[in-house]
Structure formats: structure tokens, C-alpha cells
Short mmCIF file of C-alpha atoms in Angstrom, two decimals:
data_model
loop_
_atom_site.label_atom_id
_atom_site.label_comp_id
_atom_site.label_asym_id
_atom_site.label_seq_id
_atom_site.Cartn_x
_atom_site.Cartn_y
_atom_site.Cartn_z
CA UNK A 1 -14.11 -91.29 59.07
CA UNK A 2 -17.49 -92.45 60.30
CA UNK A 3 -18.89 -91.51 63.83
CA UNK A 4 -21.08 -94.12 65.54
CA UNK A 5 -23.73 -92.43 68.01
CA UNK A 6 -23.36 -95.49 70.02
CA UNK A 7 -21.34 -98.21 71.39
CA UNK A 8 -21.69 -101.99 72.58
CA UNK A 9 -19.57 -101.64 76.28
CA UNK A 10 -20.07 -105.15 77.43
CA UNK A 11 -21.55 -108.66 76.69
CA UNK A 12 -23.09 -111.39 78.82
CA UNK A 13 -24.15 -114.35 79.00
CA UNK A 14 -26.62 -116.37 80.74
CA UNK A 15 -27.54 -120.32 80.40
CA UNK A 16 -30.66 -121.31 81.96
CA UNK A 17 -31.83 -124.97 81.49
CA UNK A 18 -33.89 -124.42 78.36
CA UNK A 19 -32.41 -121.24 76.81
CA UNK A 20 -28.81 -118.75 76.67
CA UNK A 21 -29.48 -115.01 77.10
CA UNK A 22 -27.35 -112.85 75.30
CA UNK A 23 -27.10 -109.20 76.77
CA UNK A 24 -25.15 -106.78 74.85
CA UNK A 25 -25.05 -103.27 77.43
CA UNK A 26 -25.43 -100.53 75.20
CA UNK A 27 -24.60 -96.87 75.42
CA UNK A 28 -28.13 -95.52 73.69
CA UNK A 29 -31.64 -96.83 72.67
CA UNK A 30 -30.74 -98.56 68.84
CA UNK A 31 -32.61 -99.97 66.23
CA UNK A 32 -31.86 -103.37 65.49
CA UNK A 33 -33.38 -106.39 63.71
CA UNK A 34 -32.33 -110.22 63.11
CA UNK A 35 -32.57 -113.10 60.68
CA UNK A 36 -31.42 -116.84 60.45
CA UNK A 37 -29.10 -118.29 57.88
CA UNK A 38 -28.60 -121.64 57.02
CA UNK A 39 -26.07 -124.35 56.05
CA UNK A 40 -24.29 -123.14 58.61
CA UNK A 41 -26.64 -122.87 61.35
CA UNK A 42 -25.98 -119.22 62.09
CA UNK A 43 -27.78 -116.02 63.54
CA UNK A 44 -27.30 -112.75 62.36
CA UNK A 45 -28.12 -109.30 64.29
CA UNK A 46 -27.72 -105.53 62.83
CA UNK A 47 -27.57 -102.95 65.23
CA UNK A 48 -28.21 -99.37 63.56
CA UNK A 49 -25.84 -96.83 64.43
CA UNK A 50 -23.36 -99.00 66.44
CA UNK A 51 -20.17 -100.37 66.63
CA UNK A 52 -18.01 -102.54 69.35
CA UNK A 53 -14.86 -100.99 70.72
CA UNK A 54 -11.97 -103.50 69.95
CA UNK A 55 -11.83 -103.49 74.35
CA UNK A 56 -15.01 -105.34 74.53
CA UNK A 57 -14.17 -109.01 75.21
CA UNK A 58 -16.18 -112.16 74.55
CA UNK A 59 -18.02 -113.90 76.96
CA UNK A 60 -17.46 -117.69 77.81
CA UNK A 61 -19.43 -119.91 74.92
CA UNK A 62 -19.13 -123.37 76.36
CA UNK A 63 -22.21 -124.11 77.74
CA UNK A 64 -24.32 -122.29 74.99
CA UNK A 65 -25.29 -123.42 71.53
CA UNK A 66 -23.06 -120.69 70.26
CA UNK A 67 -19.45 -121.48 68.50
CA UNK A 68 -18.47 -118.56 67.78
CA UNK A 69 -19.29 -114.42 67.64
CA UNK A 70 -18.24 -112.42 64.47
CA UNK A 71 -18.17 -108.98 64.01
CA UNK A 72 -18.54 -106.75 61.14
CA UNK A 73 -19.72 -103.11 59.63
CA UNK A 74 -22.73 -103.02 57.48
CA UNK A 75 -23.55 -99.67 55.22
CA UNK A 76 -20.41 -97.92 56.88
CA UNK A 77 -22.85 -97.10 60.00
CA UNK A 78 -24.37 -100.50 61.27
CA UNK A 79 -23.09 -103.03 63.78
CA UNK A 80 -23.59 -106.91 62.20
CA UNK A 81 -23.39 -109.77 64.92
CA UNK A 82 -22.97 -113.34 63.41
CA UNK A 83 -23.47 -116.01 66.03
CA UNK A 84 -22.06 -119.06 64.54
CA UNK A 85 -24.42 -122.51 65.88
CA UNK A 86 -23.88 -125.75 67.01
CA UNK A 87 -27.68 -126.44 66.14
CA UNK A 88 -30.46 -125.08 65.46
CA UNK A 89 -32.65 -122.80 67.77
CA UNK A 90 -35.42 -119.98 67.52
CA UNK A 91 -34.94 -116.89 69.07
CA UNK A 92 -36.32 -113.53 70.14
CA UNK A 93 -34.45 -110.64 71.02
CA UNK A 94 -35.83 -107.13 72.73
CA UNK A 95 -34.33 -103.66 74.22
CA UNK A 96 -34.45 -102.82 78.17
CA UNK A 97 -34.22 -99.69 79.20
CA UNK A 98 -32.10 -98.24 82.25
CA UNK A 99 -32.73 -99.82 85.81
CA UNK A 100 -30.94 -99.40 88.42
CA UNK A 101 -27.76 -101.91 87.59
CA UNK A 102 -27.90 -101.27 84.11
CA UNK A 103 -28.28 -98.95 81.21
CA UNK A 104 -29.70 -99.60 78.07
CA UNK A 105 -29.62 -103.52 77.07
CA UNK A 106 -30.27 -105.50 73.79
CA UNK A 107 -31.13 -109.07 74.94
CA UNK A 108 -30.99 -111.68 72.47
CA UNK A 109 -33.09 -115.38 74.30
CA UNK A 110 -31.95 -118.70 72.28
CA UNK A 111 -34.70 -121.29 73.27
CA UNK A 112 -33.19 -124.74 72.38
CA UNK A 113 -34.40 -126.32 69.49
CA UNK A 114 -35.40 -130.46 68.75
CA UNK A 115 -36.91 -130.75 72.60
CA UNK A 116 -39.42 -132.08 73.76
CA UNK A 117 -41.88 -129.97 75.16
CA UNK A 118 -41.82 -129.80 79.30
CA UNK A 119 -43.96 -131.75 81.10
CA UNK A 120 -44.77 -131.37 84.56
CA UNK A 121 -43.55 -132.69 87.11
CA UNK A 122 -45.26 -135.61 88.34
CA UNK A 123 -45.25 -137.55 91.98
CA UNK A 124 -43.32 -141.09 91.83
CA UNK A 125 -45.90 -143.79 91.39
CA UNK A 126 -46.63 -144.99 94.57
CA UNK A 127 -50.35 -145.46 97.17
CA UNK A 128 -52.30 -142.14 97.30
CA UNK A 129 -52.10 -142.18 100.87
CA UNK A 130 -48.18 -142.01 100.56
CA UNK A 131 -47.75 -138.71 98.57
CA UNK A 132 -44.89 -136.38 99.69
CA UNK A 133 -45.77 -132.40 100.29
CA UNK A 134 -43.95 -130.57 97.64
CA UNK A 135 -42.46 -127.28 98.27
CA UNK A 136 -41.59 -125.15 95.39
CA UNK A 137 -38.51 -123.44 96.77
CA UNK A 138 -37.88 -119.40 94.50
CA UNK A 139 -34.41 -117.97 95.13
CA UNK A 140 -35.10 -114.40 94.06
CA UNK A 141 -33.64 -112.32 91.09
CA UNK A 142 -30.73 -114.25 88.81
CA UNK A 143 -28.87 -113.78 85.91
CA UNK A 144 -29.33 -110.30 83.92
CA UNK A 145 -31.61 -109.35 87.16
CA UNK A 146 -28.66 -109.67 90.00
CA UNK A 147 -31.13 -107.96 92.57
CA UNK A 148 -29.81 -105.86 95.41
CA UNK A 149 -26.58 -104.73 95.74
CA UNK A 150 -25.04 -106.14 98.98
CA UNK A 151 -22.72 -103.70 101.58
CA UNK A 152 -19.25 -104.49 100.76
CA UNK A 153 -19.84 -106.18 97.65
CA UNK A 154 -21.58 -108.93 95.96
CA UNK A 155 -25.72 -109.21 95.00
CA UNK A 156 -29.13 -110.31 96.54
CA UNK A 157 -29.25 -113.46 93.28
CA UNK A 158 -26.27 -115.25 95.20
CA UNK A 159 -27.45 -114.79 98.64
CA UNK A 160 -30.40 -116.37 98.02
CA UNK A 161 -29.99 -119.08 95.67
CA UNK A 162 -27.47 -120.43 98.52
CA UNK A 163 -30.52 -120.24 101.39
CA UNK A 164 -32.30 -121.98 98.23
CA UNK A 165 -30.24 -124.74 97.75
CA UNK A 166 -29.82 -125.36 101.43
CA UNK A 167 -33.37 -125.52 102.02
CA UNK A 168 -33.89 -127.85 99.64
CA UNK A 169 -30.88 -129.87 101.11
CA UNK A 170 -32.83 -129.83 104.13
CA UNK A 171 -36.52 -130.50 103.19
CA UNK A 172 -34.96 -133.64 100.88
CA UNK A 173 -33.66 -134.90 104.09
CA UNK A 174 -37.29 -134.88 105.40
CA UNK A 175 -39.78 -137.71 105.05
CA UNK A 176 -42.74 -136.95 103.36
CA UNK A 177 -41.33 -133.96 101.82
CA UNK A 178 -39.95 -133.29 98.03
CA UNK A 179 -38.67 -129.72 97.51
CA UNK A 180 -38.67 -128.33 93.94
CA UNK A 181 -35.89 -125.64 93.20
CA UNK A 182 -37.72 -122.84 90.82
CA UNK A 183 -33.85 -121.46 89.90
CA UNK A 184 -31.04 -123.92 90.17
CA UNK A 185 -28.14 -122.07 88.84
CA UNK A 186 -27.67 -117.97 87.82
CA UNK A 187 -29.91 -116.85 85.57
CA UNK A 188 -33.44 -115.19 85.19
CA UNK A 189 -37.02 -116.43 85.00
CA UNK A 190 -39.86 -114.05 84.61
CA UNK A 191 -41.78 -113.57 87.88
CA UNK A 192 -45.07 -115.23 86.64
CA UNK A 193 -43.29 -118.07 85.13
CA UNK A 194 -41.74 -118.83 88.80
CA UNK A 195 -45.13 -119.14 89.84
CA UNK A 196 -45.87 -121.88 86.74
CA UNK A 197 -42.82 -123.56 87.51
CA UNK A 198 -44.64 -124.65 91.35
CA UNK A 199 -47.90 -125.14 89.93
CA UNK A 200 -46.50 -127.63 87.49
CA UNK A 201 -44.49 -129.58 90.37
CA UNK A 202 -48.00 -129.67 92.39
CA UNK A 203 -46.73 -127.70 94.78
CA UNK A 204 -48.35 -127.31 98.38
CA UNK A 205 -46.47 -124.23 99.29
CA UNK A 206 -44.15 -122.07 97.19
CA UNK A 207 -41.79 -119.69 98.85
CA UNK A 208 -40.13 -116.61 97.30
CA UNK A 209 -35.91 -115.91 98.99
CA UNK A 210 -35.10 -112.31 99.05
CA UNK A 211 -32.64 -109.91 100.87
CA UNK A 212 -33.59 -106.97 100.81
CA UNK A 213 -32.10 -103.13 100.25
CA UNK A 214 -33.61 -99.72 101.32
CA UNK A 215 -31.76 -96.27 101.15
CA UNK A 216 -30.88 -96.05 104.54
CA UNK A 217 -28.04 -98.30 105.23
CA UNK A 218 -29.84 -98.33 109.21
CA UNK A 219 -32.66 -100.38 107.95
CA UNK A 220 -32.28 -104.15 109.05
CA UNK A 221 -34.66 -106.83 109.90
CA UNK A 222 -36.04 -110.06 108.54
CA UNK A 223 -39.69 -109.78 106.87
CA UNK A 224 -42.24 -112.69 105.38
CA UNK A 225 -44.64 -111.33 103.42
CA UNK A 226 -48.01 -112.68 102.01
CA UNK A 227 -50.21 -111.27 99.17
CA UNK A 228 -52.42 -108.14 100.04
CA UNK A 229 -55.41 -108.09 98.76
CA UNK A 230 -56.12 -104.79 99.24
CA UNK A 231 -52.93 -103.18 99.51
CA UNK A 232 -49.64 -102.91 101.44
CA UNK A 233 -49.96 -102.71 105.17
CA UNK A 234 -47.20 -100.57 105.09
CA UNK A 235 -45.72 -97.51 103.46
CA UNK A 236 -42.36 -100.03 103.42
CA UNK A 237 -44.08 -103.03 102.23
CA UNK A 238 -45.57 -101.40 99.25
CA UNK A 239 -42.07 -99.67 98.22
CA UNK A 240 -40.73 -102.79 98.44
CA UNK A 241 -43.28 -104.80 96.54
CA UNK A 242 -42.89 -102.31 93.98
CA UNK A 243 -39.44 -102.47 93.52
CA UNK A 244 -39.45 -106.40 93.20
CA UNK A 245 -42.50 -105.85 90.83
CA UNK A 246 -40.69 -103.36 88.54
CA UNK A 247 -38.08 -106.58 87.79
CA UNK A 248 -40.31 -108.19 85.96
CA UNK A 249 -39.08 -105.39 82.62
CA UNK A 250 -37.01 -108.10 81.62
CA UNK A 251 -40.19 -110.48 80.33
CA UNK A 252 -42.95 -113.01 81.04
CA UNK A 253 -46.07 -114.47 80.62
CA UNK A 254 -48.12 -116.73 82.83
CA UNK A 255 -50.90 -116.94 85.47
CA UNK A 256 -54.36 -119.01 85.62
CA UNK A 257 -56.51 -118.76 82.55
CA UNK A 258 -60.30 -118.23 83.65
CA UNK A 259 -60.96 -117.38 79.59
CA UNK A 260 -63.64 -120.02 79.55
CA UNK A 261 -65.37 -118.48 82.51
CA UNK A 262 -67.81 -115.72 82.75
CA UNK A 263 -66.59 -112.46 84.59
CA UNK A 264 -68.70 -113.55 87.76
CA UNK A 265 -67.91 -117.07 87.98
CA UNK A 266 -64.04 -116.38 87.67
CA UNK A 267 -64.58 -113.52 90.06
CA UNK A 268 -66.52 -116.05 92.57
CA UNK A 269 -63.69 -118.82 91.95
CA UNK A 270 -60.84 -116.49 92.04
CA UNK A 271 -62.08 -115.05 95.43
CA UNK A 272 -63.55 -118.45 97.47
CA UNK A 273 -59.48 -119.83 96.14
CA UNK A 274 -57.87 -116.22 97.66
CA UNK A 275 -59.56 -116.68 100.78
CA UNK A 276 -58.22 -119.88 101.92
CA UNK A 277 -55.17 -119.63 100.25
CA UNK A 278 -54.13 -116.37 101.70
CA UNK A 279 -55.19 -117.75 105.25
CA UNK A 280 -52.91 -121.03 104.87
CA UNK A 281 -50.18 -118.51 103.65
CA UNK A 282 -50.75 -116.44 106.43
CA UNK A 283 -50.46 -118.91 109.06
CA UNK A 284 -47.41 -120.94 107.68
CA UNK A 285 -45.52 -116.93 107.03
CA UNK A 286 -46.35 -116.90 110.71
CA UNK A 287 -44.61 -120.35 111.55
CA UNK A 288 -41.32 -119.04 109.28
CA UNK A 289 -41.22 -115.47 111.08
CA UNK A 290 -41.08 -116.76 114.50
CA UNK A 291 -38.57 -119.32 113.87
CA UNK A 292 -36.31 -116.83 111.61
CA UNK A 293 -36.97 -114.44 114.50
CA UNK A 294 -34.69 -116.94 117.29
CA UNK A 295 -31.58 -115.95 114.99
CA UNK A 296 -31.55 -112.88 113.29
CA UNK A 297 -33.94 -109.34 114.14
CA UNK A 298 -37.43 -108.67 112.75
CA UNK A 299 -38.26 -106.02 111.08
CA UNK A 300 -41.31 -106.02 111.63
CA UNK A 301 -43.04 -109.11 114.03
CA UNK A 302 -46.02 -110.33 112.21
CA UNK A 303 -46.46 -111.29 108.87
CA UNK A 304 -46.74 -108.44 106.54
CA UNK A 305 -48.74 -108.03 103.22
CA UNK A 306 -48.17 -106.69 99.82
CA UNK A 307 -48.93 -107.08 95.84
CA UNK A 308 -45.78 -109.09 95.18
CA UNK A 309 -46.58 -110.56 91.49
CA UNK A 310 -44.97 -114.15 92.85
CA UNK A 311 -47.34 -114.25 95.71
CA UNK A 312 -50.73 -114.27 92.77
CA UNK A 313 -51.02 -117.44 93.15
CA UNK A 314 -54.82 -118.05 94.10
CA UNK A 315 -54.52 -121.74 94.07
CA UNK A 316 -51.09 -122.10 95.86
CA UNK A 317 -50.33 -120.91 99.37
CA UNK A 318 -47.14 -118.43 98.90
CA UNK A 319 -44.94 -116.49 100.68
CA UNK A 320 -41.91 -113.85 100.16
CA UNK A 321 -38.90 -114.37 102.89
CA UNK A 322 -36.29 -111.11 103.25
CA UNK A 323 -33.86 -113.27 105.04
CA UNK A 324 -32.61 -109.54 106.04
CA UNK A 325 -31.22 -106.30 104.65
CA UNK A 326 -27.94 -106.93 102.31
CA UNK A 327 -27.64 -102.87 102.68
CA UNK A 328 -27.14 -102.68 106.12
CA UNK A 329 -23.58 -102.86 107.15
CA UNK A 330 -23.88 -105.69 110.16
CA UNK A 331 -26.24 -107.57 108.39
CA UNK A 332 -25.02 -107.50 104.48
CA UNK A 333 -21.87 -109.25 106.24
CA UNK A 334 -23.81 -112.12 107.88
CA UNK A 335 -26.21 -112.73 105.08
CA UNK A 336 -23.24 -112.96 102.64
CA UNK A 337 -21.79 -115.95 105.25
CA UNK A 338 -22.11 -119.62 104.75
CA UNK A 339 -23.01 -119.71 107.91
CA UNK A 340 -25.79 -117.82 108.23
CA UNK A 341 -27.10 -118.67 105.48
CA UNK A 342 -27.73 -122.19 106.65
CA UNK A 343 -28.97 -120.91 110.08
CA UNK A 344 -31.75 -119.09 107.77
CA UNK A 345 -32.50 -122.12 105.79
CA UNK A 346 -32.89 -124.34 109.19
CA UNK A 347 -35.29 -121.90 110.67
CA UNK A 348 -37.47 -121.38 107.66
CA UNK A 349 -37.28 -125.28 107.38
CA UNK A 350 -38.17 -125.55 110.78
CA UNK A 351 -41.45 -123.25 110.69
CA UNK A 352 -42.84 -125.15 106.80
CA UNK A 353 -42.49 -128.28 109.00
CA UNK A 354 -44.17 -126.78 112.03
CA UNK A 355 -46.92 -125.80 109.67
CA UNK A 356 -47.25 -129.26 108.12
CA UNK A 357 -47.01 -131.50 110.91
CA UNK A 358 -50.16 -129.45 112.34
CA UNK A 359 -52.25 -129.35 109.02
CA UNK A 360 -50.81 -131.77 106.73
CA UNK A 361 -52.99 -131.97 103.36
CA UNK A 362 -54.87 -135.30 103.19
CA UNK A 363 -53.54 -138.35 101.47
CA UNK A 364 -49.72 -137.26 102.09
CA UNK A 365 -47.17 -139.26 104.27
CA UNK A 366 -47.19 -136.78 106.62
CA UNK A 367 -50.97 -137.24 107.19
CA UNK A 368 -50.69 -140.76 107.34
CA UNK A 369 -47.45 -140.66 109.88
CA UNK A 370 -48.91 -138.41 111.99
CA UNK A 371 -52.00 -140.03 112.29
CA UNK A 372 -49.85 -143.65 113.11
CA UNK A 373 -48.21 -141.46 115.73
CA UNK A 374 -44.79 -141.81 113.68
CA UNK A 375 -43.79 -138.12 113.64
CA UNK A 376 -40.56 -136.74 114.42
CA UNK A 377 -40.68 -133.98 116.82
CA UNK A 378 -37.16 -134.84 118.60
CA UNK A 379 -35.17 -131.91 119.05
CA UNK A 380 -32.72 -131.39 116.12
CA UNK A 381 -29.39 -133.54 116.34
CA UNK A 382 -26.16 -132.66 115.20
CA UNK A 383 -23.39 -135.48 115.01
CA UNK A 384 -19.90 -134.10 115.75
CA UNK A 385 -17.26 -133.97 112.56
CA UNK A 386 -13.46 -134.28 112.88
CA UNK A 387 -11.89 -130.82 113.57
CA UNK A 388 -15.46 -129.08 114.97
CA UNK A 389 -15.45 -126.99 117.78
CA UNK A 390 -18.26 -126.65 119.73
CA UNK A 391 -18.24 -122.28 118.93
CA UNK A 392 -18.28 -122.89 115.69
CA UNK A 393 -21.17 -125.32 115.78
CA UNK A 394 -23.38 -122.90 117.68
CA UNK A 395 -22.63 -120.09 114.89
CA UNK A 396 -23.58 -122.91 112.10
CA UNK A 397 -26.98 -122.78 113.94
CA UNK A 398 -27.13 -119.34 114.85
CA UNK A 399 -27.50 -119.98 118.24
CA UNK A 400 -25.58 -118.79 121.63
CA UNK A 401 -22.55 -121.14 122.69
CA UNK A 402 -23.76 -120.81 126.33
CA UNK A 403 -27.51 -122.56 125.13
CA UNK A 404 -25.82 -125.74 123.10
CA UNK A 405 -23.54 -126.54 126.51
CA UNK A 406 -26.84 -125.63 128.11
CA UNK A 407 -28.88 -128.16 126.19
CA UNK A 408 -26.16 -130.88 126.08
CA UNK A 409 -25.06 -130.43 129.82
CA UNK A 410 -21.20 -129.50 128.51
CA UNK A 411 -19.36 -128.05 130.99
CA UNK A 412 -16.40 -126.09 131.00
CA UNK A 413 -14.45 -129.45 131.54
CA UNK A 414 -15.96 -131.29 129.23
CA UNK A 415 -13.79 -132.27 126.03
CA UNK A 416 -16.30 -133.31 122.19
CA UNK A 417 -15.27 -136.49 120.50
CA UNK A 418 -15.68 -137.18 116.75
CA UNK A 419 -19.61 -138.99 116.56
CA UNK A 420 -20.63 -137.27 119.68
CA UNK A 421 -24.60 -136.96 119.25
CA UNK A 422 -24.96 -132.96 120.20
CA UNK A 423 -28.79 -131.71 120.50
CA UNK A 424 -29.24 -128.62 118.63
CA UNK A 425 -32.01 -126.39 121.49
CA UNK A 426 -34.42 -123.78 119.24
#
């Protein structure tokens, strides 16, 4: 009889667009180490002083470059993975220690092999008087990270990457805008490298979706928050920053090089870029805040400022949205709504256009529209579908019944028809 001093208790999986994350949740801190084989393509992993309870199922393989897993005992003590290939790959593989989700974790990162190496992302060809304003859109946590744990169920990664996508819906909608989704689907990217990912689009503005969690279930509120650059402005704000901070465990590299610049120079460039940057994120956090704040509480009501590492962008105006707190009782229920989570995306929408149509950067469509007098500022529209209700369209919007009738000049009386134009009041 051998005794193993620890234990594989579950394994996940994670496909991103260029790599699969393997997580194998382990009871201890192990040893472990990994080589290639060939002819087959496989992967092999020993884990000292392991082994895998028959219990332990295996994950879903179909979207990975994985076949098949094996298992088998090496030296009577050691765990041996084989991961069968479809092709070939490189990988790197790491331990995390305990957060608060998870205990320890062996990760194993398969970066797909025979690509081509990304490129940025580059404007359509067309006059440069005509560019759109891209927005680099960041739904917060994802994957092996799952963020904060909502009231009643459910995490902060799904919450947001469903404001994410609906922002984007909107901003595509809007001429003279291209939105650029940092995460598309569930799984992780290092903070830095969501911060890459918009400077590679060209982006004009990146913005960060949270919901956030605090100890006391009490705490509610929507927040924006742009960088500090000399601290939190608040005991909350820097608890909070550090929390989001502390995610970053799971990996990542990234950030402006100034190696080619002296210490002074970089210092002077890095500041002159902070300055305005910070300022334009500053003012546009304001625009979001006010809008977010016709639909939901503030927390606090001004924009607030802390170290978060995706707001260190000195060249890119940035902000971080907590569309609200997923641990209060009243609000982790509305957040976790379709509903409100397109409200939130239409006022966050509303307050990047705000900010645009007042400063748009030179040689964009926007620029060029508002200076032929071609802008849209019509009150939002909203054409009636087959089976609405005129209740149910007001909590779509996340406004009052009584202010859509209002706007429209309903009365009680009144009966909605299919393709009735409704106008949707701030």
C-alpha cells in the first residue's frame, strides 16, 4: 500500500482564442515537471507525490488541441498526465497558491502552434478624415479568475462580459464608432495584457467592467474609477484596487517600454502623457457616472481614483466601471438580470458618446460630422416589438413607467401597436 500526501480534486478547462488552460485543483503545494514526446504529438506531466481519485471526471476536450487525458503511476509515488495532441503546441505550466475561490492550482497554458504571429488591429482603409473612435471595451475577471462571488449565486466574469458584449452591440450601432471586445468568451487574460490588447486596436478610450463585492452585504452603489497617481482617495477605493490588483497571481507581462530612454526623459514623457491622459479619463468617468447614476445608486458621486494595474495606461485614457455590488442582496439580483444589464450598457454608452460628441479626436468621423452639423443628438428611440408591453420596456431601460407615458404623451387609454416609434426620456 502506498499513501499519496496529495490529491488532484478537480480539472478545468479554459479556451481562449490563442491558447487552452489546463487547471488541475490540488490538495497541497507539489513538485512537478513536463516534457514533449513525439510521433504522437503528446505532452507528458509528473506530479510528485500525487495521485487522482477515480471520482475526478474529465473536462470537455472539444474545443482544445487535446484528444485525450491518460493517467498513470510513476515510481509507485508520482502522478503521470499524458495529454494526447491533435498538433503540435508549446507550453508552460506553473503552481498558484490559495486565493480566495481556490486552493492550490497547477496550471498547464497550451499556446497554439503553426500561427502566425498577431498583428494589430488596424483601421479599414478609408480618408484620414473618416476614422472611427475605437473603444477597447474589458469585461473584468474570466476563466480560472471568476471574480466576485454574486448573492444568490453565480460570479462577477459573467456579469460583466454580458454589459461587455452589449456595449459593444451598442457602440457598433454608432457611426463613427468601432468597439473592440478585450475578452469575448470565458477565460483569463493577464491584467497588463488587457491593456496591450487596446493599445494594439488604437484605442481612444479603454474601459475596465466590474461588479464589485465588499464584506458587508449593506454596501451597494455604482463607482467609475480613474488611475491615482498618488494614491486612493479612499480607504474603499484602495481595498478595492488591491483586491483587483492581487488577480493578476495568475500571470502577465506587458506595459510601455521606455528601455531606450534615459531615467529623466521617460520620467518627463511618462508624466506630460499622465497628465492629459488622466484629465480626459477623468472627464469622460464623469460623463459615465452621471448617466449610470439616472438608473441605479452611486456609491460614491464623483469619479473616484485608485492604482488599478488596467488603468496604467499613460498613453490611453482609461477607466474602471463597478456597474454595482454583486454582494448586496437587492443589487446582486438586478445586476445578474438581462435587463439591467442592458440599462447599464445604455447609460455607460450614453456618457462615452456624450464625451465624444464634445471633444472628438481630430481626423475621426465624429469630428468631421459634428463639424458638418450632422450629429445625432435626438432623444433615444425605441420601435415597439410584437408581444411588448410598455412596463416591461421601461424596466429594459431602467427607467420609471410613469416618465416613458410621460415622454410619449400615453395615457391611461392609450393602447401600443407593433412599429410604434416610442422615445426613450434620460
Amino acid at each position: 500500500m502506498h499513501l499519496f500526501a496529495t490529491q488532484v480534486n478537480d480539472i478545468r478547462v479554459w479556451r481562449s482564442p490563442d491558447k487552452t488552460r489546463l487547471v488541475f485543483d490540488v490538495s497541497d503545494e507539489v513538485a512537478h515537471s513536463q516534457f514533449f514526446l513525439e510521433n504522437p504529438q503528446r505532452l507528458v506531466l509528473d506530479i510528485r507525490g500525487t495521485r487522482k481519485p477515480a471520482t475526478v471526471g474529465t473536462p470537455s476536450l472539444s474545443t482544445t488541441p487535446i484528444s485525450k487525458i491518460r493517467y498513470g503511476v510513476r515510481n509507485n509515488k508520482d502522478l503521470r498526465i499524458v495529454l494526447d495532441l491533435k498538433n503540435k503546441v508549446t507550453s508552460k505550466s506553473f503552481l498558484l497558491k490559495p486565493n480566495a475561490t481556490y486552493g492550490y492550482r497547477l496550471v498547464v497554458d497550451l499556446f497554439d502552434g503553426q500561427k502566425k504571429a498577431v498583428t494589430p488591429i488596424k483601421q479599414p482603409s478609408q480618408p484620414s478624415s473618416r476614422r472611427d473612435i475605437v473603444v477597447a471595451i474589458d469585461a473584468g475577471h474570466g476563466g480560472e479568475d471568476p471574480g466576485a462571488l454574486a448573492y444568490g449565486g453565480g460570479h462577477e466574469k459573467s456579469v460583466t462580459l454580458n454589459i461587455a458584449k452589449d456595449l459593444a452591440a451598442l457602440l457598433k450601432k454608432e457611426p463613427g464608432f468601432k468597439p473592440v471586445l478585450v475578452r469575448t468568451g470565458d477565460y483569463y487574460i493577464p491584467l497588463r495584457e488587457r491593456t496591450s490588447v487596446a493599445r494594439k486596436s488604437g484605442a481612444d478610450l479603454f474601459i475596465s467592467i466590474h461588479a464589485d463585492a465588499f464584506t458587508d452585504r449593506r454596501a451597494n452603489g455604482a463607482s467609475v474609477f480613474a488611475l491615482s497617481r498618488g494614491g486612493a482617495t479612499s480607504e474603499t477605493a484602495r481595498w478595492l484596487a488591491q483586491r483587483e490588483n492581487s488577480s493578476d497571481q495568475i500571470g502577465g507581462e506587458g506595459g510601455i517600454s521606455l528601455s531606450d530612454k534615459d531615467d529623466v526623459l521617460a520620467g518627463v514623457l511618462l508624466d506630460l502623457s499622465m497628465t492629459s491622459t488622466l484629465s480626459s479619463s477623468l472627464e469622460v468617468g464623469d460623463k459615465v457616472l452621471k448617466n449610470i447614476g439616472t438608473i441605479n445608486r452611486l456609491h460614491k458621486k464623483q469619479v473616484e481614483q485608485a492604482a488599478f494595474v488596467v488603468l496604467k495606461s499613460p498613453d490611453i485614457p482609461s477607466i474602471l466601471v463597478e456597474t454595482g455590488f454583486i454582494s448586496n442582496p437587492k443589487e446582486g439580483r438586478k445586476l445578474k438580470t438581462r435587463n439591467h444589464q442592458r440599462a447599464l450598457a445604455r447609460q455607460i454608452h450614453k456618457g462615452v458618446k456624450s464625451y465624444f460628441v464634445k471633444k472628438p479626436p481630430p481626423g475621426t468621423l465624429l469630428a468631421k460630422l459634428k463639424a458638418d452639423g450632422k450629429v445625432n443628438t435626438r432623444p433615444d428611440q425605441y420601435v415597439i416589438q410584437a408581444g411588448d408591453t410598455l412596463s416591461e420596456i421601461a424596466s429594459r431601460f431602467g427607467i420609471s413607467l410613469s416618465s416613458l407615458k410621460t415622454a410619449n404623451k400615453i395615457s391611461r387609454s392609450d393602447r401600443i401597436r407593433t412599429g410604434q416609434v416610442l422615445v426613450i426620456p434620460n
